[in-house]
Amino acid sequence: MTNVMLDPKVPTVPTAPTATRAAVLDDAHVGDIKGALGTIRLDDTTPRSGLSARLKTLLAIVGPGLIVMVGDNDAGAFSTYGQAGQNYGTQLLWTLLMLVPVLYVNQEMVLRLGAVTGVGHARLILERFGKFWGAFSVIDLFLLNALTLVTEFIGVTMAAGYLGLPKAVSVVLAAAIIIASAFTGSFQRFERVAITLCVGSLLLVPIYFMVHPRTSQMAHDFVTPTMPGGAGRLAAVMLVIISIVGTTVAPWQLFFQQSYVIDKRITPRFMKYEKVDLWIGIVVVIVGAAALIGLTAAAFAGTDGFGQFSDTAAVAKGIEDKAGHLAGVLFAIALLDASIIGAFAVSLSTAYAIGDVFGIKHSLHRGVKGAKGFYAVYAGLVVVAAAITLLSDDYTQGLITQFVQVLAGVLLPSATVFLLLLCNDRAVLGPWVNGPRTNAFTSTVVGVLVMLSLILTASVVWPDISSDAILWIMGGCGAVGVLVAGYFFTAGRTATKEDPIDRTGREDWRMPPLETLSRPVMSTARKVGMGALRAYLLIAMIMVIIKIVQTALNH
């Protein structure tokens, strides 16, 4: 399924002229960069030549990449990684290494879009692909994020239950912290809270050493792909792998980081520093995920609980049995920390997207009075999710968690497709558009995501799906991918050679106002691809919803 949406025959837009007016939708997005660890004045154009100056600049820029990555290690990630470790030991650690380039390429494209365009992800989709896809992107993001928020509060209840705290009090207090941290009217104060929570995620490291997994075995499994149980258990293992992919590369990340980069007022001039910030976040999230899988594997190795994952509360108890009560308490605190920072990021991504699309003021630099709609969406999501958590029973919460994982898996390929298209739109990115290698890699990622999405959808609709059926799906997707790649390779050789991308002066290039841009040309290949994507999303979502409703009614 490679190169599904790229068309070498689509006309290009000249990139050499520097834009004189940028497409900024909220004037609060222009000004000094006020980060948690430093400030850069708008008129500060001094070259960063010395080590000290570069370090100070990096400290001021750090935030978007770190927060989006650590926010991804949320309550759902704790459950997914815990399941992988408890049921399969460290044999699935290699999936984390495989995801590193996917994480970087996806999020690098997003930060590039944010810094260059000054416009959020949902608004760009609306303006470049029409009202249907714009509305679809906001509606599916709103639904998915609302349900994801419920899973964050489920994580709060799990942690609170282990620590002996009342469920209702814990949920209400967590909701109050999440809302209050954003309602200060100061971007800098919010980011300081978020960075503090990111540091709190490192609690997994001392727990790792307390449980003391076999480091040599982890190192081996990190670089050696294996499928536990062989073909007989392929279906179960594939679902865990898909869950790892879905929880590590989530659709909300794309919307969050692009808007957060814009809100932090980062411009192309600081692109190199923001990429370093992203790498810091990737290292932290991979270390945390590997530590979680490793310590869970070590805690349940040789016990009756091995292969019997239930929830994160049981994981905390297993860690306590292995390494003592303190280790269990630290794990519960880390889970609580992860749930809150995940709720921060998910709520903000929704509020940003709605503000972008509907043209309402949407910036953490504004107080509540200056951006009432933005803060109302943020707080409303948190309150509703907290209420659903308090009013639902364990079975309903489990059903919501399952639905979130499936919905994220279904929507992720489409999110990546639009990201790829936007990053090849020269009217939008000018000299910052993708190069051939990035396009080839991302197109391959899209193909793999489509395959995993098909397997996930099929396994939900037909829970007893066989290993042979999964292999047929994988083989069919591979064959289609080869045919599509061959078509585009042939078309690319016969098409008129494009002008090389002029990347000179790109640090000063910003996207012009959206109303001045012409709509992208829809080639036949793109129309077919968009139509197929729309049909797949519609059919998959209907089938999944029907299955979830049937499961609920049968219960």
XYZ file of C-alpha atoms in Angstrom:
555
model
C 0.000 0.000 0.000
C 2.828 2.459 -0.708
C 2.520 5.871 -2.363
C -1.265 5.704 -2.154
C -1.859 9.438 -2.546
C 1.151 10.934 -4.335
C 0.699 11.992 -7.948
C 3.728 13.123 -9.978
C 1.443 14.804 -12.528
C -0.039 17.315 -10.069
C 1.149 20.845 -10.964
C 3.473 22.499 -8.517
C 3.442 25.985 -7.050
C 6.530 28.193 -7.184
C 8.339 28.428 -3.891
C 11.048 31.014 -4.360
C 9.277 34.250 -3.307
C 9.216 34.990 0.403
C 5.745 35.532 1.846
C 5.217 39.083 3.084
C 2.127 38.295 5.138
C 1.681 35.147 7.229
C -1.539 33.189 7.798
C -2.013 33.762 11.536
C -5.542 33.028 12.762
C -5.072 34.399 16.293
C -2.886 37.452 16.941
C -1.915 35.947 20.320
C 0.210 33.511 18.301
C 2.648 36.322 17.443
C 5.128 37.662 19.986
C 7.858 36.581 22.376
C 8.461 32.858 22.889
C 7.736 32.339 26.586
C 8.695 28.765 27.375
C 8.796 26.986 30.709
C 12.595 27.115 30.802
C 13.346 30.405 29.064
C 12.181 33.314 26.917
C 13.152 34.522 23.429
C 12.083 38.037 22.489
C 10.431 38.584 19.129
C 13.047 41.151 18.132
C 15.960 38.947 19.218
C 17.696 38.116 15.937
C 21.155 37.568 17.431
C 22.943 34.565 15.839
C 23.306 31.613 18.231
C 27.009 30.915 17.796
C 28.251 29.844 21.229
C 27.357 26.703 23.161
C 25.813 28.697 26.013
C 23.584 30.708 23.652
C 22.436 27.573 21.848
C 21.650 25.803 25.119
C 19.605 28.758 26.378
C 17.701 28.814 23.088
C 17.038 25.083 23.283
C 15.749 25.392 26.859
C 13.327 28.114 25.755
C 12.101 26.021 22.797
C 11.760 22.688 24.646
C 8.133 21.781 25.249
C 6.008 20.793 22.219
C 7.961 17.653 21.285
C 8.532 16.582 24.876
C 4.926 17.092 25.992
C 3.341 15.397 22.967
C 5.582 12.345 23.369
C 5.291 11.982 27.155
C 1.559 12.665 26.880
C 1.406 9.636 24.625
C 2.610 7.429 27.497
C -0.783 7.930 29.143
C -3.179 5.627 30.992
C -3.941 3.697 27.802
C -0.234 3.205 27.166
C 0.285 1.900 30.705
C -2.441 -0.671 30.042
C -1.092 -1.657 26.597
C 2.561 -1.928 27.653
C 1.528 -3.692 30.845
C -0.391 -6.252 28.810
C 2.574 -6.792 26.492
C 4.944 -7.348 29.432
C 2.653 -9.497 31.552
C 1.459 -11.724 28.699
C 4.568 -11.971 26.504
C 7.522 -10.895 28.632
C 9.964 -8.708 26.725
C 9.475 -10.436 23.377
C 7.583 -7.482 21.864
C 10.142 -4.825 22.789
C 11.302 -4.707 19.159
C 8.058 -2.971 18.196
C 9.235 0.138 20.078
C 12.454 0.328 18.080
C 10.487 -0.049 14.837
C 8.238 2.852 15.851
C 11.056 5.346 16.469
C 11.413 6.465 12.799
C 7.611 6.519 12.444
C 7.285 8.782 15.471
C 9.994 11.131 14.267
C 8.861 11.431 10.648
C 5.177 11.940 11.555
C 5.797 14.510 14.276
C 8.559 16.290 12.332
C 6.106 16.868 9.490
C 3.575 18.230 11.962
C 5.985 20.640 13.663
C 7.089 21.813 10.212
C 3.474 22.519 9.278
C 2.913 24.430 12.499
C 6.037 26.580 12.347
C 5.685 27.412 8.650
C 1.908 27.873 8.272
C 0.737 29.299 11.599
C -2.519 27.393 11.018
C -3.776 24.307 12.850
C -4.098 20.857 11.320
C -7.896 20.758 11.177
C -8.112 24.185 9.495
C -5.598 23.200 6.833
C -7.589 20.045 6.041
C -10.785 22.113 5.806
C -9.261 24.721 3.490
C -7.256 22.381 1.255
C -9.624 19.380 0.983
C -13.102 20.797 1.493
C -15.865 20.914 4.084
C -16.479 17.167 4.231
C -12.962 16.245 5.279
C -12.663 19.328 7.481
C -15.860 18.455 9.351
C -14.865 14.793 9.460
C -11.472 15.590 10.970
C -13.010 17.703 13.741
C -15.920 15.373 14.501
C -13.825 12.197 14.659
C -11.165 13.998 16.696
C -13.803 15.286 19.121
C -15.370 11.834 19.546
C -12.073 9.985 19.837
C -10.568 12.523 22.243
C -13.680 12.581 24.448
C -13.523 8.804 24.832
C -9.736 8.898 25.297
C -10.246 11.375 28.144
C -12.512 8.847 29.837
C -9.676 6.302 29.698
C -7.388 8.880 31.342
C -9.810 9.216 34.242
C -10.100 5.436 34.406
C -6.340 5.491 34.932
C -6.860 8.006 37.745
C -9.343 5.663 39.446
C -6.961 2.700 39.087
C -4.102 4.630 40.680
C -6.326 6.095 43.394
C -7.772 2.669 44.205
C -4.331 1.194 44.745
C -3.298 4.158 46.919
C -6.465 3.800 48.996
C -7.964 7.132 47.915
C -11.725 7.650 47.341
C -12.669 7.288 43.689
C -14.982 10.314 43.456
C -12.620 12.659 45.287
C -9.671 11.567 43.146
C -11.506 12.085 39.854
C -12.877 15.493 40.881
C -9.467 16.629 42.159
C -7.726 15.448 38.982
C -10.304 17.259 36.832
C -9.807 20.433 38.879
C -6.022 20.276 38.416
C -6.357 19.692 34.671
C -8.730 22.638 34.248
C -6.980 25.044 36.638
C -3.571 24.528 35.005
C -4.893 25.796 31.668
C -7.053 28.584 33.075
C -4.172 30.757 34.319
C -4.113 32.861 31.142
C -0.368 32.231 30.902
C 1.180 29.889 28.356
C 4.403 29.849 30.373
C 2.706 28.769 33.616
C 0.828 25.981 31.837
C 4.009 24.703 30.214
C 5.827 24.699 33.544
C 3.130 22.456 35.004
C 3.279 20.189 31.938
C 7.097 19.940 32.008
C 6.960 19.088 35.737
C 4.594 16.236 34.941
C 6.954 15.109 32.169
C 9.743 14.870 34.746
C 7.361 12.864 36.942
C 7.092 10.241 34.190
C 10.716 9.311 34.929
C 9.480 7.550 38.086
C 9.391 4.427 35.925
C 13.192 4.364 35.912
C 13.700 3.759 39.687
C 10.846 1.217 39.606
C 12.717 -0.565 36.825
C 15.813 -0.906 38.995
C 13.741 -1.985 42.003
C 12.121 -4.798 40.011
C 15.439 -5.497 38.267
C 14.591 -7.103 34.891
C 17.323 -8.911 32.953
C 18.942 -6.092 30.988
C 20.747 -8.443 28.616
C 17.480 -10.160 27.663
C 15.802 -6.781 27.140
C 18.649 -5.595 24.919
C 18.340 -8.768 22.836
C 14.563 -8.508 22.456
C 14.784 -4.802 21.652
C 16.666 -5.510 18.418
C 15.450 -9.043 17.599
C 11.888 -9.323 16.225
C 9.981 -12.390 17.422
C 6.343 -13.496 17.416
C 5.543 -15.213 20.758
C 3.687 -18.479 20.488
C 4.141 -18.947 16.742
C 1.354 -19.099 14.168
C -1.138 -20.603 16.626
C -1.224 -17.383 18.645
C -0.762 -14.945 15.777
C -4.200 -13.356 16.147
C -3.749 -12.511 19.843
C -0.192 -11.260 19.363
C -1.148 -9.109 16.363
C -3.831 -7.382 18.428
C -1.270 -6.469 21.077
C 1.148 -5.196 18.408
C -1.614 -3.116 16.845
C -2.470 -1.742 20.289
C 1.182 -0.749 20.790
C 1.199 1.016 17.422
C -2.123 2.727 18.152
C -1.115 3.943 21.589
C 2.331 5.118 20.444
C 1.234 6.859 17.219
C -2.163 8.430 17.990
C -4.197 10.821 15.778
C -4.524 13.476 18.514
C -0.725 13.897 18.533
C -0.803 15.414 15.037
C -3.405 18.026 15.954
C -1.837 18.794 19.342
C 1.761 19.371 18.337
C 0.961 21.501 15.293
C -1.272 23.829 17.310
C 1.033 23.856 20.329
C 4.017 24.852 18.165
C 1.883 27.705 16.810
C 0.702 28.756 20.279
C 4.291 28.783 21.526
C 5.090 31.166 18.642
C 7.840 28.985 17.174
C 8.850 29.999 13.648
C 10.985 28.243 10.991
C 14.025 30.074 12.364
C 14.007 27.708 15.367
C 13.228 24.509 13.432
C 16.524 22.822 14.344
C 15.935 23.384 18.064
C 12.388 22.071 17.849
C 13.654 18.897 16.156
C 16.037 18.390 19.088
C 13.061 18.880 21.421
C 11.202 16.185 19.485
C 14.141 13.768 19.771
C 14.285 14.393 23.530
C 10.601 13.510 23.750
C 11.040 10.359 21.647
C 13.925 9.146 23.834
C 11.892 9.763 26.999
C 8.795 7.993 25.680
C 10.708 4.971 24.348
C 12.717 4.624 27.570
C 9.497 4.842 29.584
C 7.679 2.315 27.399
C 10.601 -0.135 27.452
C 10.964 0.222 31.212
C 7.243 -0.441 31.660
C 7.300 -3.581 29.517
C 10.503 -4.807 31.171
C 9.473 -4.262 34.780
C 6.019 -5.785 34.166
C 7.612 -8.808 32.512
C 9.990 -9.274 35.451
C 7.221 -8.806 38.036
C 5.069 -11.615 36.598
C 7.731 -13.993 35.279
C 7.282 -17.425 36.820
C 4.021 -16.500 38.581
C 0.422 -17.583 38.066
C -0.325 -14.091 36.771
C 1.924 -14.449 33.717
C -0.212 -14.360 30.575
C -3.278 -13.268 32.569
C -3.386 -9.478 32.156
C -6.502 -7.773 33.532
C -5.779 -4.095 34.279
C -3.142 -1.670 35.589
C -4.326 -2.073 39.178
C -3.360 -5.753 38.998
C -0.007 -4.727 37.487
C 0.634 -2.463 40.493
C -0.154 -5.379 42.832
C 2.199 -7.675 40.902
C 4.994 -5.101 41.145
C 4.388 -4.822 44.883
C 4.620 -8.609 45.289
C 7.907 -8.604 43.372
C 9.697 -5.518 44.730
C 7.787 -4.301 47.767
C 5.072 -1.797 48.630
C 7.156 1.268 47.731
C 7.586 0.056 44.160
C 3.810 -0.433 43.857
C 3.156 3.063 45.247
C 5.628 4.642 42.811
C 3.955 2.799 39.940
C 0.533 4.101 40.992
C 1.891 7.659 41.220
C 3.478 7.307 37.777
C 0.117 6.100 36.410
C -1.640 9.075 37.998
C 0.954 11.442 36.520
C 0.600 9.858 33.077
C -3.199 10.100 33.175
C -3.143 13.817 34.014
C -0.585 14.821 31.374
C -2.429 12.695 28.814
C -5.643 14.537 29.703
C -3.840 17.874 29.284
C -2.716 17.052 25.763
C -5.922 15.389 24.558
C -8.157 18.223 25.828
C -5.932 20.902 24.332
C -5.747 19.213 20.933
C -9.555 19.287 20.722
C -9.904 22.891 21.910
C -7.213 24.025 19.477
C -8.849 22.216 16.530
C -12.308 23.610 17.210
C -10.878 27.097 17.677
C -8.997 26.799 14.385
C -11.975 25.605 12.362
C -14.629 27.932 13.792
C -12.384 30.982 13.972
C -12.668 31.564 17.718
C -9.792 32.857 19.830
C -7.701 29.861 20.829
C -4.512 30.492 22.755
C -3.158 29.772 26.224
C -1.708 33.279 26.120
C -5.245 34.616 26.517
C -7.212 34.716 29.734
C -10.627 33.098 30.041
C -12.418 36.349 29.138
C -10.361 36.694 25.984
C -11.037 33.162 24.693
C -14.276 31.954 26.283
C -15.106 29.389 23.608
C -11.628 27.858 23.684
C -11.647 27.390 27.450
C -15.287 26.240 27.431
C -14.452 23.385 25.050
C -11.381 22.437 27.110
C -13.205 22.455 30.458
C -16.381 20.910 29.044
C -14.522 17.883 27.711
C -12.790 17.334 31.039
C -16.008 17.656 33.061
C -17.988 15.316 30.780
C -15.225 12.686 30.779
C -14.935 12.841 34.569
C -18.711 12.482 34.934
C -18.861 9.485 32.579
C -16.077 7.809 34.563
C -17.881 8.318 37.871
C -21.261 7.145 36.518
C -20.054 4.074 34.588
C -19.355 0.595 35.884
C -16.259 -1.512 35.240
C -17.794 -3.265 32.226
C -18.760 0.015 30.524
C -15.305 1.419 31.167
C -13.741 -1.665 29.596
C -16.027 -1.274 26.553
C -15.032 2.392 26.197
C -11.352 1.478 26.399
C -11.801 -1.140 23.676
C -13.721 1.294 21.463
C -10.996 3.941 21.826
C -8.294 1.518 20.730
C -10.308 0.344 17.723
C -11.409 3.837 16.659
C -7.840 5.142 16.883
C -6.642 2.230 14.754
C -9.316 2.870 12.118
C -8.677 6.638 11.912
C -4.878 6.662 12.063
C -4.255 5.802 8.371
C -6.477 8.666 7.193
C -4.759 11.101 9.559
C -1.364 10.126 8.166
C -2.625 10.392 4.571
C -3.736 13.999 5.105
C -0.466 14.787 6.845
C 1.442 13.442 3.834
C -0.686 15.393 1.372
C -0.312 18.650 3.277
C 3.453 18.221 3.455
C 3.544 17.908 -0.353
C 1.384 20.997 -0.904
C 3.810 23.656 -2.167
C 1.304 26.453 -1.721
C 1.235 25.555 1.987
C 4.872 24.684 2.723
C 6.778 26.256 -0.147
C 10.480 25.410 0.274
C 9.626 23.256 3.320
C 7.768 20.526 1.369
C 8.773 16.886 1.743
C 11.683 15.421 -0.130
C 11.468 12.093 -2.051
C 12.865 9.988 0.823
C 10.358 11.313 3.350
C 7.527 10.687 0.891
C 8.670 7.132 0.176
C 9.005 6.296 3.867
C 5.700 7.902 4.878
C 3.838 6.231 2.016
C 5.141 2.887 3.228
C 4.021 3.746 6.765
C 0.541 4.561 5.422
C 0.408 1.169 3.747
C 1.403 -0.644 6.939
C -1.125 1.355 8.973
C -3.894 0.486 6.518
C -2.985 -3.193 6.814
C -2.990 -3.057 10.629
C -6.250 -1.132 10.579
C -7.870 -3.810 8.402
C -6.650 -6.570 10.741
C -7.926 -4.682 13.785
C -11.339 -4.020 12.252
C -11.677 -7.648 11.139
C -10.683 -8.961 14.583
C -13.308 -6.788 16.289
C -16.090 -7.826 13.914
C -14.983 -11.483 13.921
C -13.360 -12.166 17.338
C -12.482 -15.741 16.357
C -10.531 -14.707 13.274
C -7.913 -17.292 12.401
C -4.193 -16.819 11.888
C -4.633 -17.876 8.256
C -7.144 -15.074 7.698
C -4.710 -12.531 9.141
C -1.954 -13.837 6.874
C -4.296 -13.513 3.880
C -5.014 -9.879 4.801
C -1.296 -9.177 5.128
C -0.546 -10.886 1.833
C -3.354 -9.075 0.021
C -2.232 -5.684 1.335
C 1.335 -6.477 0.313
C 0.261 -7.399 -3.222
C -1.836 -4.234 -3.594
C 1.073 -2.201 -2.220
C 3.453 -3.603 -4.831
C 0.979 -2.845 -7.652
C 0.379 0.725 -6.432
C 4.096 1.369 -5.959
C 4.758 0.021 -9.461
C 2.104 2.305 -10.948
C 3.501 5.434 -9.348
C 7.078 4.480 -10.198
C 6.114 4.038 -13.841
C 4.044 7.245 -13.867
C 6.891 9.124 -12.255
C 9.338 8.033 -14.979
C 7.017 8.965 -17.836
C 5.778 12.250 -16.352
C 7.450 15.563 -17.090
C 10.319 16.105 -14.694
C 9.425 18.578 -11.944
C 11.506 21.620 -11.211
C 13.869 21.010 -8.283
C 12.677 22.412 -4.959
C 14.249 25.779 -4.242
C 14.980 25.761 -0.503
C 16.956 28.995 -0.353
C 15.799 31.517 2.244
C 13.354 29.072 3.774
C 14.011 30.203 7.367
C 12.136 33.417 6.518
C 9.386 31.780 4.447
C 5.873 31.581 5.928
C 2.652 30.462 4.316
C 0.619 33.368 2.899
C -2.947 33.931 4.171
C -5.202 31.001 3.343
C -7.628 33.094 1.303
C -4.832 33.941 -1.143
C -4.051 30.303 -1.939
C -5.600 28.439 -4.854
C -7.119 25.035 -4.174
C -4.877 22.039 -4.969
C -5.545 20.276 -8.268
C -7.393 16.986 -7.767
C -5.879 14.464 -10.157
C -7.695 11.267 -11.122
C -5.405 9.169 -8.926
C -6.023 11.434 -5.945
C -9.810 11.393 -6.463
C -9.796 7.598 -6.596
C -7.604 7.401 -3.514
C -9.757 9.857 -1.542
C -12.909 8.022 -2.565
C -11.464 4.670 -1.477
C -10.360 6.167 1.831
C -13.803 7.646 2.461
C -15.521 4.334 1.666
C -13.167 2.353 3.909
C -13.604 4.717 6.854
C -17.387 4.667 6.499
C -17.653 0.870 6.276
C -15.105 0.200 9.029
C -16.677 2.645 11.483
C -20.206 1.305 10.859
C -19.031 -2.284 11.391
C -17.148 -1.404 14.570
C -20.060 0.602 16.017
C -22.494 -2.236 15.287
C -20.180 -4.731 16.984
C -19.708 -2.548 20.062
C -23.484 -2.001 20.369
C -24.134 -5.746 20.003
C -21.562 -6.497 22.700
C -23.174 -3.981 25.055
C -26.690 -5.307 24.412
C -25.631 -8.930 24.896
C -24.105 -7.999 28.259
